Backbone as numpy.savetxt, mean C-alpha at the origin, in Angstrom:
# Nx Ny Nz CAx CAy CAz Cx Cy Cz
0.60 0.87 -1.39 0.05 1.52 -0.39 0.79 1.25 1.11
2.13 1.02 0.84 2.90 0.75 2.27 3.37 1.96 2.84
4.07 2.61 2.27 4.94 3.68 3.06 4.25 5.09 2.67
4.01 6.00 3.57 3.55 7.20 3.65 4.41 8.17 2.83
3.93 9.21 2.22 4.79 10.18 1.44 4.31 11.50 1.81
5.18 12.38 2.31 4.88 13.52 2.87 4.50 14.44 1.63
3.32 15.30 1.87 3.16 16.26 0.79 2.84 17.53 1.29
3.23 18.82 0.61 2.95 20.05 1.32 2.41 20.79 -0.11
1.43 21.71 0.47 0.55 22.44 -0.47 1.32 23.34 -1.30
1.22 23.13 -2.61 2.20 23.93 -3.60 3.42 23.84 -3.69
3.86 22.66 -3.17 5.27 22.31 -3.03 5.56 21.08 -3.70
7.02 21.06 -4.20 7.46 19.71 -4.68 8.79 19.35 -3.84
9.27 18.40 -4.07 10.43 18.04 -3.48 11.81 18.75 -3.72
12.79 18.39 -3.07 14.09 19.41 -3.18 14.73 19.29 -4.57
14.37 18.27 -5.29 14.97 18.30 -6.73 14.22 19.27 -7.74
12.99 19.67 -7.22 12.37 20.67 -8.35 12.87 22.22 -7.82
12.65 23.07 -8.82 13.23 24.42 -8.50 12.23 24.92 -7.51
12.74 26.01 -7.00 11.98 26.77 -5.99 12.16 28.46 -6.43
11.15 29.06 -6.27 9.64 28.57 -6.08 9.29 27.96 -7.20
8.38 27.00 -7.01 7.94 26.05 -8.07 6.64 26.69 -8.63
6.42 26.75 -9.84 5.32 27.30 -10.51 4.18 26.29 -10.64
3.09 26.56 -9.80 1.96 25.57 -10.00 0.95 26.20 -10.81
1.01 25.85 -11.97 -0.01 26.24 -13.06 -1.40 25.68 -12.87
-1.58 24.76 -12.22 -2.79 24.06 -12.00 -2.93 23.85 -10.35
-3.59 24.93 -9.60 -3.56 24.93 -8.35 -4.47 23.91 -7.65
-5.29 23.37 -8.14 -6.07 22.14 -7.79 -5.57 20.89 -8.23
-5.61 20.67 -9.54 -4.88 19.31 -10.08 -3.54 19.33 -9.44
-2.69 20.30 -9.38 -1.41 20.31 -9.09 -1.16 19.88 -7.57
-2.15 19.88 -6.90 -2.06 19.42 -5.30 -2.86 18.15 -5.20
-3.39 17.41 -6.08 -4.01 16.18 -6.01 -2.89 15.06 -6.18
-3.17 14.02 -5.28 -2.16 12.97 -5.31 -2.90 11.61 -5.17
-2.46 10.50 -5.86 -2.97 9.23 -5.64 -3.21 8.76 -4.13
-4.25 8.38 -3.67 -4.27 7.80 -2.26 -4.60 6.25 -2.64
-3.70 5.33 -2.20 -3.89 3.99 -2.52 -4.33 3.19 -1.12
-3.98 3.83 0.05 -4.53 3.23 1.31 -5.02 4.12 2.32
-4.34 5.28 2.36 -4.80 6.26 3.45 -4.26 7.51 3.09
-4.72 8.73 3.74 -4.21 10.02 3.63 -4.42 10.51 5.06
-3.54 11.21 5.59 -3.48 11.82 6.77 -2.83 13.45 6.99
-3.39 14.13 7.73 -2.91 15.38 8.23 -2.85 15.49 9.75
-1.99 16.37 10.29 -1.68 16.67 11.69 -1.07 17.94 11.92
-1.35 18.40 13.21 -0.91 19.64 13.43 0.27 19.57 14.59
0.93 18.23 14.53 2.00 17.98 15.49 1.42 17.26 16.64
0.19 17.54 17.19 -0.46 17.08 18.50 -1.46 15.84 18.09
-2.27 16.28 17.25 -3.38 15.58 16.93 -3.32 15.28 15.35
-3.91 14.02 14.93 -4.01 13.59 13.56 -5.36 13.12 13.12
-5.75 13.52 11.89 -6.80 12.99 11.24 -6.50 12.11 9.99
-6.92 10.80 10.01 -6.45 9.89 8.85 -7.60 9.30 8.49
-7.73 9.20 7.07 -8.96 8.70 6.30 -8.37 7.47 5.60
-8.81 6.35 5.78 -8.51 5.24 5.11 -9.54 4.74 3.95
-9.07 4.21 3.01 -9.83 3.86 1.79 -9.50 2.34 1.43
-10.59 1.59 0.85 -10.25 0.21 0.26 -10.26 0.33 -1.27
-10.32 1.43 -1.79 -10.22 1.64 -3.48 -9.14 2.79 -3.61
-8.45 2.76 -4.67 -7.50 3.91 -4.91 -8.27 5.01 -5.40
-7.92 6.12 -4.91 -8.75 7.36 -5.20 -7.50 8.72 -5.22
-8.02 9.62 -5.72 -7.25 10.83 -5.67 -7.41 11.70 -4.27
-6.59 12.38 -3.84 -7.00 13.14 -2.64 -6.14 14.53 -2.38
-6.57 15.17 -1.68 -5.85 16.46 -1.58 -6.24 17.38 -0.33
-5.37 18.23 0.13 -5.58 19.17 1.26 -5.45 20.61 0.69
-6.37 21.27 0.12 -6.29 22.57 -0.43 -6.28 23.54 0.39
-6.67 23.35 1.78 -6.69 24.39 2.69 -6.34 23.66 4.11
-5.65 24.48 5.03 -5.41 23.93 6.22 -6.57 23.25 6.96
-6.34 22.10 7.49 -7.21 21.42 8.31 -8.30 20.70 7.44
-8.31 20.68 6.22 -9.19 19.87 5.16 -8.38 19.03 4.64
-9.33 17.83 4.28 -9.10 16.82 3.26 -10.16 16.50 2.34
-9.81 16.15 1.03 -10.81 15.75 0.22 -10.54 14.67 -0.95
-11.52 14.00 -1.11 -11.15 12.86 -2.19 -12.03 12.90 -3.33
-11.44 12.61 -4.40 -11.96 12.55 -5.51 -12.71 11.10 -5.90
-13.85 10.89 -5.50 -14.34 9.27 -5.62 -14.41 8.92 -7.12
-14.86 9.82 -7.82 -14.91 9.59 -9.40 -15.09 10.98 -10.06
-14.68 11.22 -11.28 -14.87 12.20 -11.90 -15.72 11.81 -13.25
-16.56 12.99 -13.93 -17.13 12.65 -14.94 -17.37 14.15 -15.79
-17.18 14.27 -16.80 -17.53 15.47 -17.74 -18.07 15.19 -18.89
-19.14 15.85 -19.40 -19.58 15.74 -20.73 -19.30 16.72 -21.80
-18.21 17.38 -21.50 -17.57 18.12 -22.62 -16.16 17.91 -22.76
-15.73 17.95 -24.10 -14.42 17.83 -24.36 -13.58 18.84 -23.72
-12.62 18.34 -23.17 -11.56 19.31 -22.54 -10.60 19.97 -23.58
-10.61 19.41 -24.80 -9.86 20.14 -25.75 -8.17 19.94 -25.35
-7.95 18.72 -24.92 -6.64 18.44 -24.76 -6.22 17.22 -25.61
-6.92 17.14 -26.70 -6.27 16.28 -27.93 -7.15 14.91 -28.11
-7.86 14.50 -27.17 -8.39 13.23 -27.37 -9.87 13.10 -28.15
-10.37 14.36 -28.32 -11.63 14.52 -28.85 -12.62 13.81 -28.33
-12.68 13.73 -27.12 -13.92 13.00 -26.26 -14.02 13.35 -24.80
-15.36 13.49 -24.35 -15.32 13.81 -22.94 -14.88 12.61 -22.11
-14.70 12.91 -20.87 -14.52 11.75 -19.88 -15.71 11.33 -19.40
-16.58 10.51 -20.15 -17.89 10.11 -19.91 -17.90 8.64 -19.66
-17.42 8.19 -18.37 -17.55 6.73 -18.17 -18.97 6.38 -17.81
-19.54 5.44 -18.08 -20.96 4.92 -17.79 -20.96 3.70 -17.29
-22.27 3.36 -16.73 -22.47 2.03 -16.04 -22.60 0.89 -17.11
-22.95 1.41 -18.39 -23.04 0.26 -19.41 -22.10 0.26 -20.47
-21.03 1.17 -20.09 -19.80 0.93 -21.03 -19.89 1.71 -22.33
-20.97 2.44 -22.60 -20.94 3.25 -23.99 -20.26 4.46 -23.72
-19.96 5.23 -24.69 -19.14 6.33 -24.63 -19.22 7.09 -25.98
-18.25 8.34 -26.14 -18.44 9.10 -27.21 -17.07 8.96 -28.07
-16.54 7.99 -27.99 -15.26 7.85 -28.63 -15.15 7.76 -30.10
-16.40 7.64 -30.80 -16.44 7.66 -32.43 -17.09 9.03 -32.78
-17.50 9.79 -31.68 -18.45 10.88 -32.12 -17.51 11.90 -32.92
-18.40 12.53 -33.92 -17.90 13.58 -34.91 -17.51 14.69 -34.03
-16.55 15.51 -34.52 -16.05 16.79 -33.70 -17.22 17.72 -33.54
-17.40 18.28 -32.21 -18.56 19.08 -32.02 -19.72 18.32 -31.49
-19.87 17.09 -31.68 -21.16 16.29 -31.32 -20.85 15.47 -30.09
-19.75 15.56 -29.17 -19.65 14.74 -28.11 -20.63 15.26 -26.94
-21.22 14.36 -26.25 -22.29 14.71 -25.09 -23.60 14.48 -25.71
-23.95 14.41 -26.99 -25.28 14.38 -27.11 -25.91 12.88 -26.95
-27.03 12.71 -26.82 -27.84 11.46 -26.59 -27.85 10.70 -27.75
-27.71 9.41 -27.66 -27.76 8.46 -28.68 -26.98 7.23 -28.38
-26.67 6.44 -29.38 -25.89 5.13 -29.27 -24.41 5.51 -29.59
-23.39 4.52 -29.13 -22.26 4.79 -29.30 -21.71 5.19 -30.72
-21.11 5.93 -31.11 -20.49 6.34 -32.36 -21.50 7.45 -32.97
-22.53 7.81 -32.43 -23.06 9.01 -33.12 -23.16 10.34 -32.15
-22.40 10.28 -31.08 -22.27 11.59 -30.37 -22.49 11.42 -28.88
-22.90 10.05 -28.32 -22.97 10.18 -27.02 -23.75 8.78 -26.40
-24.21 8.79 -25.31 -25.08 7.68 -24.74 -25.83 8.07 -23.53
-26.86 7.44 -23.16 -27.86 7.98 -22.20 -27.58 7.12 -20.97
-26.68 6.35 -20.85 -26.49 5.58 -19.55 -25.97 6.34 -18.34
-26.30 5.98 -17.23 -25.97 6.60 -16.13 -24.57 6.79 -15.76
-23.92 7.75 -15.30 -22.51 7.75 -14.90 -22.06 6.74 -14.04
-20.80 6.34 -14.24 -20.26 5.28 -13.52 -20.41 5.43 -12.08
-20.73 4.55 -11.29 -20.90 4.64 -9.81 -19.84 3.98 -9.13
-19.01 4.83 -8.51 -17.84 4.08 -7.66 -18.30 3.82 -6.15
-18.10 2.53 -5.50 -18.40 2.34 -4.51 -17.24 1.92 -3.53
-17.18 2.44 -2.26 -16.00 2.04 -1.50 -16.41 2.45 -0.21
-15.42 2.12 0.83 -15.44 2.55 2.24 -14.37 3.59 2.82
-14.88 4.42 3.47 -13.86 5.40 4.32 -13.89 5.10 5.61
-12.78 5.09 6.38 -12.60 4.86 7.78 -11.94 6.13 8.27
-12.64 6.84 9.34 -11.80 8.04 9.96 -11.39 7.80 11.33
-10.26 8.22 11.39 -9.59 8.21 12.64 -9.10 9.76 13.07
-9.35 10.00 14.45 -8.98 11.11 14.93 -8.65 11.11 16.28
-7.32 11.30 16.76 -6.76 11.25 18.01 -5.45 11.96 18.07
-4.71 11.55 19.11 -3.22 12.16 19.26 -2.42 11.35 18.23
-1.46 11.84 17.77 -0.71 11.34 16.68 -0.39 9.93 16.99
0.37 9.78 17.98 0.91 8.19 18.23 -0.32 7.11 18.12
-1.47 7.48 18.89 -2.75 6.59 18.85 -3.26 6.39 17.42
-3.33 7.46 16.67 -3.82 6.93 15.14 -2.90 6.29 14.38
-1.52 6.66 14.58 -0.56 5.90 13.82 -0.40 4.65 14.21
-0.77 4.28 15.53 -0.87 2.76 15.75 -1.83 2.07 15.28
-3.12 2.69 15.22 -4.19 2.17 14.63 -4.61 2.16 13.25
-3.91 3.09 12.63 -4.21 3.23 11.16 -3.67 1.92 10.19
-2.53 1.40 10.69 -1.91 0.31 9.95 -2.87 -0.98 10.15
-3.05 -1.14 11.44 -4.00 -2.48 11.65 -5.38 -2.24 11.11
-6.02 -1.09 11.06 -7.31 -0.90 10.44 -7.14 -1.10 8.79
-6.03 -0.57 8.29 -5.84 -0.76 6.88 -5.63 -2.11 6.37
-4.98 -2.93 7.30 -5.01 -4.40 7.01 -6.41 -4.96 7.07
-7.22 -4.73 7.94 -8.59 -5.23 8.16 -9.29 -4.68 6.71
-9.26 -3.57 6.45 -9.98 -3.05 5.28 -9.73 -3.56 3.96
-8.25 -3.72 3.73 -7.88 -4.04 2.47 -7.74 -5.71 2.31
-7.65 -6.24 3.38 -7.36 -7.81 3.39 -8.54 -8.50 4.43
-9.82 -8.28 4.15 -10.85 -8.86 4.83 -10.78 -10.49 4.98
-11.53 -11.21 5.79 -11.73 -12.42 5.68 -12.29 -12.97 4.33
-11.81 -14.30 3.97 -12.33 -14.77 2.77 -13.59 -15.59 2.97
-14.94 -15.21 2.46 -16.11 -16.00 2.72 -16.28 -17.13 1.87
-16.61 -18.05 2.28 -16.98 -19.39 1.28 -18.46 -19.84 1.78
-19.13 -20.53 0.91 -20.30 -21.14 1.16 -20.51 -22.60 0.69
-21.26 -23.27 1.44 -21.50 -24.74 1.02 -23.10 -25.25 1.46
-23.60 -25.97 0.70 -24.79 -26.76 1.15 -24.71 -27.97 1.94
-23.44 -28.40 2.16 -23.07 -29.64 3.01 -22.95 -29.28 4.39
-23.34 -30.41 5.09 -23.27 -30.26 6.53 -21.82 -29.99 7.11
-21.59 -29.04 7.94 -20.27 -28.88 8.54 -20.37 -28.92 9.87
-19.23 -29.20 10.50 -19.25 -29.20 12.09 -19.18 -27.64 12.52
-19.57 -27.41 13.81 -19.79 -26.05 14.27 -18.28 -25.60 14.30
-18.16 -24.25 14.06 -16.68 -23.73 13.66 -16.25 -23.42 15.08
-14.95 -23.83 15.25 -14.23 -23.53 16.47 -12.97 -22.67 16.12
-13.09 -21.27 16.57 -11.85 -20.62 16.23 -10.33 -21.36 16.58
-9.46 -21.16 15.58 -8.08 -21.95 15.81 -7.09 -21.09 15.06
-5.86 -21.52 15.32 -4.73 -21.01 14.71 -3.74 -21.85 14.52
-3.10 -21.91 13.33 -1.98 -22.96 13.05 -0.67 -22.42 13.66
-0.77 -21.29 14.25 0.57 -20.65 14.75 0.74 -21.05 16.21
2.14 -21.29 16.50 2.24 -21.70 17.83 2.50 -20.45 18.76
2.73 -19.48 18.29 2.89 -18.07 19.00 2.28 -17.15 18.17
2.04 -15.99 18.60 1.58 -14.76 17.91 2.79 -13.79 17.41
2.53 -13.27 16.30 3.53 -12.44 15.61 3.52 -11.26 16.41
4.64 -10.44 16.42 4.70 -9.03 17.09 3.57 -8.33 16.29
3.10 -7.39 17.02 1.97 -6.52 16.46 2.44 -5.56 15.24
3.61 -5.46 14.79 3.88 -4.77 13.84 4.54 -5.62 12.79
4.38 -6.87 12.77 4.79 -7.83 11.70 3.61 -8.52 11.10
3.83 -8.68 9.78 2.58 -9.37 9.02 3.12 -10.65 8.38
2.49 -11.79 8.56 2.78 -12.94 7.59 2.09 -12.79 6.30
2.95 -12.37 5.26 2.51 -12.02 3.95 2.23 -13.31 3.07
3.10 -14.34 3.16 2.94 -15.40 2.26 3.27 -16.59 2.95
2.53 -17.64 2.67 2.87 -19.02 3.26 2.25 -19.86 2.26
2.96 -20.47 1.15 2.37 -21.17 0.25 3.14 -22.50 -0.51
2.58 -23.27 -0.95 3.32 -24.32 -1.41 3.21 -24.28 -3.02
2.90 -23.16 -3.54 2.70 -23.15 -4.87 3.85 -23.51 -5.66
5.16 -23.31 -5.17 6.49 -23.28 -5.79 7.16 -24.47 -5.20
6.49 -25.27 -4.35 7.25 -26.27 -3.57 7.91 -27.38 -4.62
7.13 -27.78 -5.68 7.58 -28.75 -6.56 9.19 -28.33 -7.36
9.35 -26.97 -7.34 10.73 -26.69 -7.91 11.71 -26.31 -6.69
11.35 -26.36 -5.61 12.29 -26.10 -4.42 12.29 -27.23 -3.40
12.13 -28.60 -4.17 12.45 -29.62 -3.09 11.46 -29.63 -1.91
10.20 -29.02 -2.16 9.27 -29.49 -1.23 9.07 -28.25 -0.19
9.99 -27.23 -0.24 9.89 -26.20 0.67 8.96 -25.09 0.24
8.36 -24.66 1.37 7.24 -23.54 1.20 8.05 -22.23 1.10
7.33 -21.48 0.53 7.48 -19.92 0.36 7.10 -19.27 1.52
7.96 -18.50 2.33 7.56 -17.71 3.50 7.99 -16.28 3.44
7.03 -15.52 3.58 7.41 -13.93 3.51 6.76 -13.18 4.61
7.65 -12.50 5.50 7.40 -11.60 6.47 7.51 -10.17 6.12
6.63 -9.30 6.70 6.78 -7.78 6.42 6.59 -7.16 7.73
7.46 -5.96 7.84 7.13 -5.10 8.77 6.15 -4.10 8.49
5.28 -3.80 9.22 4.11 -2.92 8.86 4.41 -1.38 8.91
5.32 -1.07 9.73 5.46 0.63 9.87 6.69 1.00 9.29
6.69 2.46 9.14 7.79 3.10 8.59 8.71 3.70 9.63
9.88 3.93 9.39 10.74 4.53 10.30 10.23 5.84 10.69
10.15 5.94 12.04 9.86 7.31 12.58 8.23 7.34 12.71
7.49 6.35 12.15 6.08 6.42 12.30 5.40 6.47 13.64
5.96 5.58 14.53 5.44 5.47 15.72 6.53 5.17 16.72
6.48 5.57 18.09 7.61 5.60 18.92 8.15 3.99 19.08
7.24 3.09 19.24 7.66 1.83 19.64 7.32 0.77 18.46
6.12 1.09 17.59 5.76 0.01 16.72 6.85 0.21 15.52
7.56 1.29 15.19 8.43 1.48 14.28 9.85 1.08 14.40
10.15 0.43 15.66 11.46 -0.23 16.09 11.42 -1.46 15.34
12.78 -2.20 15.04 12.91 -3.27 14.57 12.27 -4.56 15.33
11.77 -5.45 14.73 11.08 -6.59 15.37 11.61 -7.96 15.06
11.77 -8.60 16.11 12.46 -10.06 15.81 11.35 -11.05 16.04
11.47 -12.04 15.20 10.54 -13.11 14.92 11.33 -14.48 15.18
11.00 -15.35 16.04 11.60 -16.64 16.21 10.69 -17.77 15.55
11.09 -18.21 14.42 10.29 -19.00 13.50 9.98 -20.19 14.11
11.05 -20.80 14.78 10.70 -22.15 15.54 9.59 -22.04 16.72
9.37 -20.75 17.06 8.24 -20.55 18.07 6.94 -20.51 17.32
6.91 -19.60 16.25 5.84 -19.30 15.56 5.21 -20.31 14.86
6.15 -21.14 14.37 5.52 -22.50 13.47 6.07 -23.59 14.34
5.38 -23.85 15.55 5.87 -24.92 16.21 4.72 -26.15 16.35
3.54 -25.99 15.83 2.60 -26.88 15.97 2.69 -28.04 15.01
2.24 -29.14 15.35 2.23 -30.41 14.45 1.63 -30.07 13.11
2.08 -30.48 12.05 1.46 -30.14 10.80 1.94 -28.80 10.02
2.52 -28.14 11.07 3.27 -26.84 10.29 4.38 -26.53 11.10
5.26 -27.50 11.51 6.37 -27.38 12.37 7.53 -27.09 11.40
8.27 -25.90 11.50 9.26 -25.59 10.83 10.62 -26.30 11.24
11.44 -26.73 10.43 12.75 -27.35 10.76 14.09 -26.57 10.23
13.73 -25.63 9.16 14.96 -25.12 8.55 14.35 -23.97 7.58
15.17 -23.15 7.38 14.85 -21.97 6.58 16.19 -21.34 5.92
16.01 -20.86 4.62 17.14 -20.14 3.98 16.31 -18.87 3.39
17.32 -17.87 3.57 16.68 -16.56 2.97 16.95 -16.38 1.43
16.15 -15.91 0.82 16.07 -15.60 -0.73 15.89 -14.10 -1.06
16.02 -13.83 -2.30 15.59 -12.62 -2.91 14.03 -12.57 -2.60
13.71 -11.08 -2.93 12.12 -11.05 -2.47 11.29 -11.98 -3.29
11.76 -12.20 -4.63 10.69 -12.91 -5.46 11.17 -14.53 -5.41
12.13 -14.85 -4.39 12.36 -16.31 -4.11 13.03 -17.00 -5.32
13.57 -16.10 -6.23 14.30 -16.84 -7.31 15.69 -17.05 -7.26
16.39 -16.69 -6.25 17.78 -17.18 -5.77 18.07 -16.77 -4.40
18.98 -17.70 -3.97 19.53 -17.36 -2.55 20.03 -15.92 -2.22
19.86 -15.62 -1.21 20.26 -13.99 -0.74 21.66 -13.92 -0.25
22.31 -15.17 0.12 23.56 -15.12 0.56 24.56 -14.69 -0.59
25.57 -14.02 -0.07 26.60 -13.42 -1.11 26.02 -12.43 -2.05
25.00 -11.95 -1.97 24.47 -10.80 -2.80 24.34 -9.44 -2.08
25.11 -8.70 -2.03 24.96 -7.41 -1.29 25.18 -6.13 -2.16
24.26 -6.13 -3.03 24.18 -5.05 -4.25 23.67 -3.83 -3.48
24.47 -2.78 -3.75 24.13 -1.34 -3.17 23.61 -0.40 -4.27
22.58 0.10 -4.23 22.01 0.76 -5.22 22.54 2.14 -5.01
23.42 2.66 -5.81 24.24 3.82 -5.61 23.46 5.19 -6.41
23.19 6.05 -5.57 22.56 7.14 -6.11 23.22 8.67 -5.71
23.08 9.84 -6.38 23.54 11.08 -6.07 22.49 11.90 -6.07
22.52 13.10 -5.19 21.50 13.97 -5.20 22.01 15.28 -6.00
20.88 15.64 -6.77 21.05 16.63 -7.83 21.30 18.12 -7.28
20.71 18.23 -6.03 20.91 19.63 -5.42 21.42 19.46 -4.03
21.77 20.41 -3.48 22.12 20.48 -2.12 20.96 20.18 -1.13
19.64 20.89 -1.51 18.60 20.59 -0.79 18.26 19.08 -0.70
18.31 18.41 -1.88 18.01 16.92 -1.93 19.11 16.24 -1.14
20.26 16.63 -1.17 21.26 15.97 -0.29 20.84 16.14 1.18
20.61 17.30 1.68 20.09 17.56 3.02 19.10 16.53 3.46
17.98 16.51 2.52 16.82 15.79 2.91 17.27 14.26 3.08
18.16 13.71 2.03 18.61 12.45 2.25 19.38 12.05 3.41
20.03 12.84 3.73 20.84 12.91 5.03 19.96 12.75 6.27
18.80 13.59 6.11 17.68 13.47 7.35 17.02 12.21 7.33
16.80 11.77 6.33 15.99 10.38 6.12 16.94 9.27 6.65
18.35 9.40 6.26 19.02 8.25 6.73 19.37 8.52 8.12
19.29 9.47 8.79 19.50 9.68 10.41 18.37 8.78 10.95
17.21 9.04 10.48 16.07 8.26 10.91 15.73 6.76 10.61
16.50 6.42 9.76 16.65 4.87 9.30 17.20 4.05 9.98
16.76 2.86 9.76 17.50 1.62 10.52 18.49 0.98 9.32
19.68 1.52 9.12 20.42 0.96 7.86 21.14 -0.34 7.92
21.49 -0.76 9.14 22.26 -1.94 9.24 21.18 -3.11 9.05
21.24 -3.91 8.03 20.38 -5.04 7.98 20.86 -6.29 8.86
20.09 -6.76 9.59 20.38 -7.90 10.56 20.40 -9.25 9.71
21.87 -9.75 9.55 21.74 -11.20 8.86 20.79 -12.13 9.53
20.30 -13.10 8.48 19.34 -14.08 9.07 20.21 -15.26 9.68
19.77 -15.50 11.02 20.37 -16.69 11.64 19.28 -17.47 12.22
18.94 -18.62 11.51 17.80 -19.50 11.81 17.83 -19.76 13.22
16.94 -19.62 14.18 15.46 -19.62 13.67 15.06 -18.18 13.81
16.02 -17.11 14.14 15.37 -15.70 14.34 15.81 -14.83 13.02
14.75 -13.93 12.84 14.85 -13.01 11.71 14.30 -11.67 12.36
15.29 -10.73 12.08 14.84 -9.22 12.49 14.40 -8.50 11.36
13.41 -7.73 11.31 12.83 -6.99 10.28 12.81 -5.62 10.71
13.52 -4.70 9.92 13.46 -3.08 9.97 12.31 -2.64 9.52
11.88 -1.25 9.76 10.51 -0.74 9.32 10.52 -0.77 7.78
9.18 -1.13 7.43 9.00 -1.31 6.14 9.69 -2.51 5.40
10.50 -3.27 5.98 11.36 -4.24 5.47 10.40 -5.55 5.23
10.68 -6.22 3.91 10.06 -7.63 3.64 11.03 -8.45 3.23
10.98 -9.73 4.07 11.96 -10.75 3.86 11.45 -12.00 3.49
12.05 -12.74 2.59 11.46 -14.01 1.94 12.30 -15.25 2.22
11.71 -16.30 2.53 12.63 -17.40 2.78 11.83 -18.64 2.02
12.59 -19.56 2.01 12.17 -21.11 1.54 12.11 -21.86 2.77
11.32 -22.46 3.32 11.19 -23.02 4.65 10.91 -24.55 4.70
11.45 -25.49 5.19 11.06 -26.80 5.49 10.40 -26.99 6.54
9.08 -27.67 6.29 8.34 -28.04 7.39 7.98 -29.46 7.52
8.06 -29.89 8.84 7.61 -31.17 9.12 6.28 -31.66 8.73
């Protein structure tokens, strides 16, 4: 759910033939929505954020729709010999005889009487001018999908006082993704640190710009004071230094080549080398480090 993918009604990407034959006008325009879906007219934007993966579509100008859940009680004759009949108790028609799907009874004799599966989730709606919505939707998506962790105890605890282990705030377009000691025993006591840029290239006039973080300022408090860091591959399995792999691709059509050139013009292609204590993150970039803390 990080990067937004542009979709157009009854269209496919430039690698598909045009005019592309859409044999399923509804299903052919539905796409997975893992975090949000948005449409705009160039001036204003409507964005819908969700905390569960769903299917979404815009089948008419100015409209968005989500398929929260689907359930049918008749076989669609696509070869599986059962209806899409998901229920709250888990029974289904998987062993029903041909022609008996959907009848009431117990599993294996043609159906079940349980209520259809209920899907629960939240939807947040944003409507404003394009820059305002694009600034807010990323922050709200983080709150929606990564809420505070609740814990309970019957022991007496001191009154809660808000505090932070960080010595300085991160830029508004940067997220602290990981800070863990889970792998410290195999990395000489170093902690795994991972930072991520929250916005895509061209998504917002200011928040989509590269962001620089001074690790010595962010992690400057006693107990979490950084003294050194080295950059690694994304999974922290090996040092990044000396590894400059380039994923070489080619475009199958001229239209695909033009689209790739347009994307390249809007992207920040030059990766800024890490020089402790400062790291620069490009739009959508994720960088991982093994850090030493005092």
